[in-house]
Amino acid sequence: MAHVITDGANENFRLLKDRLATISDVYSAASVLAWDRQTYMPEGGVRGRAEQLASLARLAHEMLVSPETGELLDGAGEREPGSDDAALLRLARREHGRASRLPARLVAETSRATALAEAVWIHARDKSDWSLFAPHMERVLSLKREEAGYLDGEHPYDTMLDRFYPGSSTKRLRGMFDELKAGIVPLVREVSAEVGEDRTAPLRGEFDEVGQEAFGRDVISSFGYDWSRGRQDRAVHPFCINFGGPGDVRITTRFDPELLSVALFATCHEAGHALYEQGVDPSYTRTPLAGGVSMGVHESQSRLWENLVARSRPFWSHFHPRLRDAFPAVIDDVEALYRAVNAVRPSEIRTEADELTYDLHILLRFELEVALFEEDLAVADLPEAWNAKMEEYVGIVPANDALGVLQDTHWAIGYFGYFPAYTVGNVLSVQLFEAAVERRPEILPEMESGEFGTLLEWLRENVHRHGKKYEPDDLIERAAGRPPDTAPYLHYLGTKFGELYGLK
Amino acid sequence: MAHVITDGANENFRLLKDRLATISDVYSAASVLAWDRQTYMPEGGVRGRAEQLASLARLAHEMLVSPETGELLDGAGEREPGSDDAALLRLARREHGRASRLPARLVAETSRATALAEAVWIHARDKSDWSLFAPHMERVLSLKREEAGYLDGEHPYDTMLDRFYPGSSTKRLRGMFDELKAGIVPLVREVSAEVGEDRTAPLRGEFDEVGQEAFGRDVISSFGYDWSRGRQDRAVHPFCINFGGPGDVRITTRFDPELLSVALFATCHEAGHALYEQGVDPSYTRTPLAGGVSMGVHESQSRLWENLVARSRPFWSHFHPRLRDAFPAVIDDVEALYRAVNAVRPSEIRTEADELTYDLHILLRFELEVALFEEDLAVADLPEAWNAKMEEYVGIVPANDALGVLQDTHWAIGYFGYFPAYTVGNVLSVQLFEAAVERRPEILPEMESGEFGTLLEWLRENVHRHGKKYEPDDLIERAAGRPPDTAPYLHYLGTKFGELYGLK
């Protein structure tokens, strides 16, 4: 039975879409300003840019919560269940509901404070000086705590999580981390007993940036990254960003001239995000349906290309000779290279962590964030708490705060609640990759030839094109055949690292 | 006698300034988007960017013309004559008055149409295909004609001029061009009779971009361009842009690997604009007082550094050895180099024209634009009209439309009325430079040592810092001691080229 939609409701719906398109344009403009701030903006621009971003955030917020928007949402009727329009209305109503609880002043303040905090964070990290950043961390955290106070949540941290993974909760994540901890900690212990010489030697040497960049570009071109709808620049903290649709999806990376893995895996990771954004149905552009559905699903795409693809044997059987073309000094033995990119080695920096210890870095952050939101931990005590947890979970204490509590940009930009998305992403990446290979077994042999078209096609069809249409859990169930589940991920880690380290 | 200002008026004035600051932020955001579009944006971004710019233009317009802004303007009282606040109110009321006559729909349409037209123009120029660009030219022109219809003007073209040089008019410019034509055309004729071999040979050869860029950076660093508040990138059409204040003022340039003068003089030209913007009183940031007062005065700064400085003997006595350090094949004879950068040579491209024929390129554009606004000339007939006037004034017919009617970006971005600013700028540049040297005679000897601090200081004090506070004519009279006047400029041209070409 078709839903009866009056002419008035249709007109309201059309006006609503116009209004949402304008709001989307303002957010996109803010994204361009954020991209520029992190890539090319000179130092003198910091303060002005913070004001510009604050004004755009306030304007978008005011348009979203205005009585006119509320009336259009109320008057737009109901759409055919399951249709794009129904999903659009559901998302718009949710966003409107959430935003309506927040004062415009708080939104603008948060935007301004995070823009300034990010500039100071870059500086503080350079100098490894926590005291420079601490007052900005205090400010940002207090604004985000205030935000949590305005929003509903069983736990104050739930409101942070909800922004990045609708439907998630502190309780649910605690459950997930308990399962992972139970599986990963003993595995790390077993592997550590087998670790002999440093397996990462093949990745160390002298690698000029131009060569690294060209190799990275080749790799992600073969993945299917479309350069006519994107570009790659340098940034202190690599990221992927899009401007309202699949037409302009950019990535950034950074280089270590003495360690090959840094730029290569950052590039593959960000390209994974970008492939998702480039694959969203273009008709969703400038609507609430545009973009990836949650950061958890987003990280499933980045981690899939970074780990399941670029840290696999089939990948290296194709790219090893190409890497040697670029850097002839690279080791001749492809198996040694495969072992190098998968070496388990407790490390200070999350983005450089191996797959096995990676989630312990996230666990640490998750626990610290929960403690900050429970007001169980003061900002002043963060470096010490960080180092204590690093020692407990990863077995090392960072040499300084640049290698510790200051390493990530997330807190500076107010992204509390984001980190768990990486672990959710790891879990989902294995479910999705295995579903893809099960349904399209030619994916693995194609990877050996440096071809990724079938894999990308499957992801486009089952994940990317849907944008935000389905709730994250629904999307995963539709694509992978079952809801999010840690078992396949733990099985994958056990099998892969058991074989790599000769465990029984 | 101090003006009596009520508390209510003060509160209105404060609220007005907040509102104007937000409007300024939106315009600044649009400028960042425009900068990106012209430097780094991938092809896939064209349509989305046009929508974003249209939305920002419409939002800024709506805020400016809203009843709330009108009430604040009415209720802000009068400020102390001559004060910054009085100037701010005068400018805000003028902008409000102008904007209030234009429908928001027209503003958004113009923004969208010009963003699309610019992308097509780049493509059309590449292919030298007028037919690709013509429909966009029609569209933009028709929107600008519609705009002229909403605004007051004795002549429809006056409303275009007014945007770039408040107080200017078609009639006044006709007078100026008549004076210049009477002085320049016979001079060009005399020089042409003396032109022997091609004097530009010393500028031709092979010059790698890296070396050209480094030399250009050295030159404008010595001018005083502050890199911590700006940066230089590449663009099809060089430009200078700022984002609401002196903290982030960027320039772009382009390179010809076989002709030294292209990048060097474009760089000096854009740096001249940038020195102006970087020198505006920082307290004017995010107010209507920020930025250069008119494009005519702006071009006086760009043309001053490009011509009066970088095409002078003192400049080259310092920079000739430095250029030879960068490019050892450059001619050893500094006088030959000086003659090369001042060679009079009818050329197709305005930005590469010598000082003597430059204004004839502008005259041509002025006459065509007037004809377009008088509806005496159809867009379809532009290429032919262009070529006919080129033959008449400059003595050559462009080999193709890329070298002719398609060479400039101005029409694509809707900048009808801008071109005369270049000639106004030439006229003013000589008045200002002569006033500076008269009052600070050490400027010339300093230039011989590659020092420009006194010149910049004089310009900062007498022009830059004032931003938009004074009307253009007032500013010039205060700085140069008399109103805009073509006589010093014509005398300068006569003396300089008389000496260079041995005229009686």
Tab-separated table of C-alpha atoms in Angstrom, chain A residues 18 21-22 24-26 28-30 32-33 35-36 39-46 48-49 51-52 54-56 58-59 63 112 227-231 233 243-244 246-250 286, chain B residues 18 21-22 24-26 28-30 32-33 35-36 39-46 48-49 51-52 54-56 58-59 63 112 227-231 233 243-244 246-250 286:
chain	number	residue	atom	x	y	z
A	18	ASP	CA	16.470	22.709	0.160
A	21	ALA	CA	21.135	21.168	1.343
A	22	THR	CA	22.098	24.668	2.480
A	24	SER	CA	25.116	20.658	4.239
A	25	ASP	CA	26.861	23.356	2.163
A	26	VAL	CA	27.813	25.241	5.317
A	28	SER	CA	31.107	21.367	3.678
A	29	ALA	CA	32.535	24.878	3.683
A	30	ALA	CA	33.677	24.313	7.272
A	32	VAL	CA	37.254	22.944	3.415
A	33	LEU	CA	38.428	25.428	6.057
A	35	TRP	CA	41.322	20.814	5.520
A	36	ASP	CA	43.183	24.023	4.712
A	39	THR	CA	47.528	21.350	5.268
A	40	TYR	CA	48.438	24.817	4.016
A	41	MET	CA	47.265	27.578	6.363
A	42	PRO	CA	50.057	29.857	7.597
A	43	GLU	CA	50.523	30.415	11.312
A	44	GLY	CA	48.998	33.905	11.107
A	45	GLY	CA	45.670	32.411	10.119
A	46	VAL	CA	45.010	30.536	13.353
A	48	GLY	CA	40.859	34.212	12.139
A	49	ARG	CA	40.197	30.644	11.068
A	51	GLU	CA	36.396	32.643	14.261
A	52	GLN	CA	35.338	31.602	10.759
A	54	ALA	CA	32.843	29.151	14.924
A	55	SER	CA	30.581	31.358	12.807
A	56	LEU	CA	29.873	28.590	10.298
A	58	ARG	CA	26.755	28.583	14.718
A	59	LEU	CA	24.973	29.394	11.455
A	63	MET	CA	19.414	26.810	10.632
A	112	ARG	CA	36.386	28.010	18.230
A	227	TRP	CA	42.201	11.114	-8.364
A	228	SER	CA	39.770	13.184	-10.419
A	229	ARG	CA	37.607	13.267	-7.293
A	230	GLY	CA	40.333	13.693	-4.700
A	231	ARG	CA	43.940	14.516	-3.922
A	233	ASP	CA	48.528	16.264	0.696
A	243	PHE	CA	33.010	18.109	1.098
A	244	GLY	CA	29.385	17.038	1.034
A	246	PRO	CA	31.599	11.825	-3.509
A	247	GLY	CA	32.989	14.470	-5.913
A	248	ASP	CA	35.841	15.746	-3.738
A	249	VAL	CA	37.226	13.313	-1.166
A	250	ARG	CA	40.755	14.116	-0.057
A	286	ARG	CA	23.808	17.536	0.077
B	18	ASP	CA	28.995	41.190	16.131
B	21	ALA	CA	31.852	40.072	12.121
B	22	THR	CA	29.792	36.967	11.395
B	24	SER	CA	32.726	38.882	7.387
B	25	ASP	CA	33.475	35.315	8.531
B	26	VAL	CA	31.096	33.930	5.911
B	28	SER	CA	36.136	34.864	4.413
B	29	ALA	CA	35.010	31.246	4.297
B	30	ALA	CA	33.849	31.820	0.720
B	32	VAL	CA	38.981	30.119	1.294
B	33	LEU	CA	36.696	28.037	-0.923
B	35	TRP	CA	41.276	29.998	-3.187
B	36	ASP	CA	41.047	26.223	-3.003
B	39	THR	CA	44.707	26.065	-6.564
B	40	TYR	CA	44.070	22.510	-5.418
B	41	MET	CA	40.462	21.441	-5.968
B	42	PRO	CA	40.082	18.301	-8.101
B	43	GLU	CA	37.824	18.366	-11.140
B	44	GLY	CA	35.131	16.362	-9.338
B	45	GLY	CA	34.602	19.223	-6.915
B	46	VAL	CA	33.338	21.775	-9.438
B	48	GLY	CA	29.610	20.885	-5.235
B	49	ARG	CA	31.847	23.899	-4.786
B	51	GLU	CA	26.629	25.073	-4.574
B	52	GLN	CA	28.670	25.759	-1.444
B	54	ALA	CA	26.105	29.991	-3.699
B	55	SER	CA	24.837	29.030	-0.246
B	56	LEU	CA	27.465	31.127	1.525
B	58	ARG	CA	23.037	33.812	-0.053
B	59	LEU	CA	23.486	33.445	3.717
B	63	MET	CA	22.187	38.441	7.123
B	112	ARG	CA	26.802	29.635	-8.575
B	227	TRP	CA	55.406	34.397	5.022
B	228	SER	CA	54.083	33.646	8.495
B	229	ARG	CA	50.926	35.455	7.359
B	230	GLY	CA	50.708	34.127	3.842
B	231	ARG	CA	51.881	31.626	1.264
B	233	ASP	CA	50.824	28.637	-4.682
B	243	PHE	CA	40.559	35.877	4.622
B	244	GLY	CA	39.089	38.754	6.625
B	246	PRO	CA	46.001	40.748	7.720
B	247	GLY	CA	46.765	37.356	9.319
B	248	ASP	CA	46.402	35.200	6.204
B	249	VAL	CA	47.028	36.916	2.869
B	250	ARG	CA	47.960	34.532	0.079
B	286	ARG	CA	36.166	41.236	10.751
